[in-house]
CSV table of C-alpha atoms in Angstrom, one decimal:
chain,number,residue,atom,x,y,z
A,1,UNK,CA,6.6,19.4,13.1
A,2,UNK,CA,7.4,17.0,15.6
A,3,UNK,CA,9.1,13.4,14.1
A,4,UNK,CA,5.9,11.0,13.0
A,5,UNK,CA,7.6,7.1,12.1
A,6,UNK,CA,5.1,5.3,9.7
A,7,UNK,CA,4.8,1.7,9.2
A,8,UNK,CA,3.5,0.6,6.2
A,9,UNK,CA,1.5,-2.8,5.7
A,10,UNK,CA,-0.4,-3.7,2.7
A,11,UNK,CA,-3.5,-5.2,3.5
A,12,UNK,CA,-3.9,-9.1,3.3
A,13,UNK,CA,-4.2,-11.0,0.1
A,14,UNK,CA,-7.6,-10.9,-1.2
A,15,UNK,CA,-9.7,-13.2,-3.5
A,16,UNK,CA,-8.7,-11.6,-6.5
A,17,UNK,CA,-5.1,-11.4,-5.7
A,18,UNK,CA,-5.2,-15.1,-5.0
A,19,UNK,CA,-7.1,-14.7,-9.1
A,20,UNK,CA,-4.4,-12.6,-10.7
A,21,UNK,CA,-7.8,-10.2,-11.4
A,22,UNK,CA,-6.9,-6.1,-11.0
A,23,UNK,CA,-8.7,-4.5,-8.3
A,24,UNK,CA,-7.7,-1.1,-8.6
A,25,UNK,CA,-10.7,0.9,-6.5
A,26,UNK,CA,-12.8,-2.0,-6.8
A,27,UNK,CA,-12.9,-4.9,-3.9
A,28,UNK,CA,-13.3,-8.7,-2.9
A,29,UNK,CA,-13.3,-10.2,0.1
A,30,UNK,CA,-10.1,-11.2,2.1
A,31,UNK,CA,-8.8,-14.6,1.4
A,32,UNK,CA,-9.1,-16.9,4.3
A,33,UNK,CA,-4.8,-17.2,4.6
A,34,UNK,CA,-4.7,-14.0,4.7
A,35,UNK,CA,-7.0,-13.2,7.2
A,36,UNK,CA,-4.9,-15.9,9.2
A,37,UNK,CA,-1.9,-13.9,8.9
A,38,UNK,CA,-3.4,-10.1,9.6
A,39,UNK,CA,-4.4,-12.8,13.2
A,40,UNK,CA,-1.0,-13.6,13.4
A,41,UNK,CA,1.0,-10.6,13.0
A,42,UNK,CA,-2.0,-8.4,15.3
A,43,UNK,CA,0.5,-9.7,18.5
A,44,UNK,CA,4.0,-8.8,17.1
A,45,UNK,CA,3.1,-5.2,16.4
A,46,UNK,CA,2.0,-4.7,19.9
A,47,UNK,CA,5.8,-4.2,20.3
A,48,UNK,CA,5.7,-1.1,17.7
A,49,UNK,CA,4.3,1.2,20.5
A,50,UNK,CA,1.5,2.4,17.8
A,51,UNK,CA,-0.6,5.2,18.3
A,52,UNK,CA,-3.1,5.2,15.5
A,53,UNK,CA,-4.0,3.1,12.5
A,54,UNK,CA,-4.0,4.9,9.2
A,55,UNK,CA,-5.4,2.8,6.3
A,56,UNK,CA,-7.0,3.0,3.1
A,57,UNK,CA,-11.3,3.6,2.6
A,58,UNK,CA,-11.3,0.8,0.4
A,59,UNK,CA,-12.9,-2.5,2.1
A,60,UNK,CA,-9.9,-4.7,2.0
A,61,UNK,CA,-7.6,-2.1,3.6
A,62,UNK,CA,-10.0,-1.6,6.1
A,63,UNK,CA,-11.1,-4.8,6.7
A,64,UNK,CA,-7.5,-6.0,7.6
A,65,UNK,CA,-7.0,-2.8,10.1
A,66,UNK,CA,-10.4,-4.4,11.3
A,67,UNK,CA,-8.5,-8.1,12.1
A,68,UNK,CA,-5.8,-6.5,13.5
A,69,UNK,CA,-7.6,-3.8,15.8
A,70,UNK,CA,-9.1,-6.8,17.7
A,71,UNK,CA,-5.7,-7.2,19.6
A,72,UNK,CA,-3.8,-3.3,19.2
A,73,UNK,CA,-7.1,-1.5,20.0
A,74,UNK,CA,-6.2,1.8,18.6
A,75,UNK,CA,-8.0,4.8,16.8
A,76,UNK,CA,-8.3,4.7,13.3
A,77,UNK,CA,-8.2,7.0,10.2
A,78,UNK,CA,-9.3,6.6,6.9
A,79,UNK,CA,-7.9,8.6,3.9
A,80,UNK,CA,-9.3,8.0,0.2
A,81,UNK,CA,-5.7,9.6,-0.8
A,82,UNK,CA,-4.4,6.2,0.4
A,83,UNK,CA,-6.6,4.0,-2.1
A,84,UNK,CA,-4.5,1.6,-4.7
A,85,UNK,CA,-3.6,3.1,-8.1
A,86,UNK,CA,-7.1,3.5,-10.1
A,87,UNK,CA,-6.7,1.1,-13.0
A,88,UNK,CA,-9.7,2.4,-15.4
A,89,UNK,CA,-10.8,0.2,-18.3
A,90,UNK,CA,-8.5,-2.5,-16.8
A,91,UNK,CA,-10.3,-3.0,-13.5
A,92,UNK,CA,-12.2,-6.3,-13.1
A,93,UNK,CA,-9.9,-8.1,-15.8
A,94,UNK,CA,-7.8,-10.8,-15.2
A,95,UNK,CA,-3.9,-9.8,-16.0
A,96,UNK,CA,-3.7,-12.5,-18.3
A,97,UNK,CA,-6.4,-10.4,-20.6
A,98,UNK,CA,-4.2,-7.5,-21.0
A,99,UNK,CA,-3.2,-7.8,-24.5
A,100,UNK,CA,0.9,-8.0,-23.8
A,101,UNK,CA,1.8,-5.4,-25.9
A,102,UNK,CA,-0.2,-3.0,-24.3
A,103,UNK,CA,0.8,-3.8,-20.8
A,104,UNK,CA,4.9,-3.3,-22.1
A,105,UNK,CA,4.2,-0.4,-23.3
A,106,UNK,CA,2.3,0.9,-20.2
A,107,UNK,CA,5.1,-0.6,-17.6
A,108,UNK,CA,8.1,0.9,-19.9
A,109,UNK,CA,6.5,4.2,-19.7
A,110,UNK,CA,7.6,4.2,-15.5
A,111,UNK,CA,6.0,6.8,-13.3
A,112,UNK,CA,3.9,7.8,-15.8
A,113,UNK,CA,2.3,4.2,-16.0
A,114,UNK,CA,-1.5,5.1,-16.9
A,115,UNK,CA,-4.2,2.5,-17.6
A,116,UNK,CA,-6.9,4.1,-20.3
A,117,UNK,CA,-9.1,5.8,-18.1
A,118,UNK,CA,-7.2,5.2,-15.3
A,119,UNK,CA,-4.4,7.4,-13.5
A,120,UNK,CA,-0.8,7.1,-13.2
A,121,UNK,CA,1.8,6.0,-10.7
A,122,UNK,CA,3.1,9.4,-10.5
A,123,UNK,CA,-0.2,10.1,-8.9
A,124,UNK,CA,-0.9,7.8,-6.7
A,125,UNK,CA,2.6,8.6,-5.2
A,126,UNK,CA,1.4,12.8,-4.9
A,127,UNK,CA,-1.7,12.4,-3.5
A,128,UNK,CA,-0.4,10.2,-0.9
A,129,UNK,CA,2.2,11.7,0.2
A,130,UNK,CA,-0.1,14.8,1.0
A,131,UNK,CA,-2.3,12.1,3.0
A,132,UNK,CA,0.7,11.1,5.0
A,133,UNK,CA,2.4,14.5,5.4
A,134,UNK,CA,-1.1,15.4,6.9
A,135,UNK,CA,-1.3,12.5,9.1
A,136,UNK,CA,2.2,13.2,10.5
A,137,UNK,CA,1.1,17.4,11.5
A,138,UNK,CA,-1.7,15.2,13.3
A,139,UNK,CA,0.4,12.6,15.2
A,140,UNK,CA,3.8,14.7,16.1
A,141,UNK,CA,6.0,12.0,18.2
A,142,UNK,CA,3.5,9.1,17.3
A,143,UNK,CA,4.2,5.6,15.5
A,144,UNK,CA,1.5,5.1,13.2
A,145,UNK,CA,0.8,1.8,11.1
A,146,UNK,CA,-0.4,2.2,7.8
A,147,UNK,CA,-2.8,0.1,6.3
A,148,UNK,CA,-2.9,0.8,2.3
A,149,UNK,CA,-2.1,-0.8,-1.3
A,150,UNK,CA,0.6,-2.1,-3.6
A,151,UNK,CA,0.8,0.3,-5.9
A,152,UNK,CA,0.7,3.2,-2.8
A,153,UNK,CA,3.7,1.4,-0.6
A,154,UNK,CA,5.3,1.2,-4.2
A,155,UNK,CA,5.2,5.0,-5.3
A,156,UNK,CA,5.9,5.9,-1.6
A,157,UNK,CA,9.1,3.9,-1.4
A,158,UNK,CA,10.8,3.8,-5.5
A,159,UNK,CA,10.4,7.7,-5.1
A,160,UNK,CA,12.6,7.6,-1.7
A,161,UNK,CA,14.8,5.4,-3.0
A,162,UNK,CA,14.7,7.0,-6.2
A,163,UNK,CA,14.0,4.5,-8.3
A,164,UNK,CA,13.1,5.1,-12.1
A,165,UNK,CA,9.8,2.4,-11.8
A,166,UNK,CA,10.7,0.8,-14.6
A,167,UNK,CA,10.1,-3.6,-15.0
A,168,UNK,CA,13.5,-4.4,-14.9
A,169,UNK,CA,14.3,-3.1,-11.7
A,170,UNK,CA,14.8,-5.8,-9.2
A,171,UNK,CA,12.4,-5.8,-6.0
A,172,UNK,CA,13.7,-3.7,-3.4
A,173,UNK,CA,11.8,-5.1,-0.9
A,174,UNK,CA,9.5,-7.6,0.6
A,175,UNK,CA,5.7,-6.3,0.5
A,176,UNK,CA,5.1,-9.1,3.2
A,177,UNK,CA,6.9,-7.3,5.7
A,178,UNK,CA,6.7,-3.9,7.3
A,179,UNK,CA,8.3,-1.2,5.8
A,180,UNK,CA,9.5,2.0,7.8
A,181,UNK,CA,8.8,6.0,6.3
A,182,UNK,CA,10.1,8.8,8.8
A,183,UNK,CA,8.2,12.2,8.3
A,184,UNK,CA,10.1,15.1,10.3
A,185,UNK,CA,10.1,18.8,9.6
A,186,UNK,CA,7.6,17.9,6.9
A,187,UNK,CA,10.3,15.8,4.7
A,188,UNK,CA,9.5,11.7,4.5
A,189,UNK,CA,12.4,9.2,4.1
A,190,UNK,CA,13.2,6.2,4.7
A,191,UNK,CA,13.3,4.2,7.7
A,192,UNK,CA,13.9,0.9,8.3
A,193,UNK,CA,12.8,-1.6,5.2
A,194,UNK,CA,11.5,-5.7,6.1
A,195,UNK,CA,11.4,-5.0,9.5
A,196,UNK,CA,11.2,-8.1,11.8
A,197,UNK,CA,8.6,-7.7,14.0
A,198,UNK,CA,9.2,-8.9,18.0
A,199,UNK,CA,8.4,-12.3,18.2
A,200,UNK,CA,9.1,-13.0,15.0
């Protein structure tokens, strides 16, 4: 299998981020600054040599490949394996509603981090790995930007670096930024993390 480099954005803020409400597999609608941004940034990754977009099914994902494929003008893929983590009974509540024990409990429990109803971290991170390892037998010697979730760039990148998912850990990187995932010979790793775009 040729060497596939994947560069992973998540998509821009939504409404509901902006609310501190959990989406999981549900949507709402891009807020304005961040559609102002995905505008932005669409010119700097022409330098990226891209091939493809990959991104998520879910609307915000593909509504922010949609911004930026006004300026890169490139095929795109979408994979329900990419989708954010699905959050259950949770979904549609604000954070603030979660009583807190429950939520300690649930983020001290790591990659196995399960909503009720909902699946676990540890899943999120299997199922799309198989959606990237997939996407790299189809684009051999490509660049591909990835278009998908929090929770996905998360699993993706704490199980590379090894990381035990657990609260206390301190942020490894800046989801504003791109972040780099090699696939050759069928094995992912780590590229290059908060990458500076040109023009930047």
């Amino acid at each position: 299998m040729s060497r596939c480099v994947f560069h992973f954005m998540r998509h821009a803020p939504t409404l509901w981020n902006l609310e501190k409400r959990i989406q999981g597999q549900w949507d709402s609608e891009l807020a304005p600054a961040g559609i102002a941004f995905c505008e932005a940034q669409a010119p700097r990754m022409l330098g990226l040599s891209l091939a493809r977009i990959l991104a998520s099914d879910l609307g915000r994902a593909k509504s922010t490949a949609g911004i930026l494929n006004r300026v890169l003008r490139l095929p795109v893929t979408l994979d329900r394996r990419l989708r954010e983590q699905h959050y259950g009974a949770w979904t549609g509540k604000y954070w603030r509603d979660i009583p807190p024990q429950e939520l300690a409990e649930a983020e001290a429990s790591g990659w196995h981090f399960q909503p009720p109803g909902g699946e676990s971290r540890a899943d999120v991170r299997s199922r799309a790995e198989h959606a990237l390892l997939d996407a790299a037998r189809a684009n051999g010697g490509k660049n591909v930007l990835v278009v998908t979730h929090q929770g996905v760039i998360k699993a993706i990148l704490y199980h590379l670096l090894g990381r035990a998912y657990m609260p206390d850990e301190p942020p490894a990187f800046d989801l504003g930024r791109i972040q780099q995932v090699v696939c050759e010979g069928g094995v992912l790793s780590l590229g290059q993390l908060d990458m500076e775009l040109p023009g930047s």
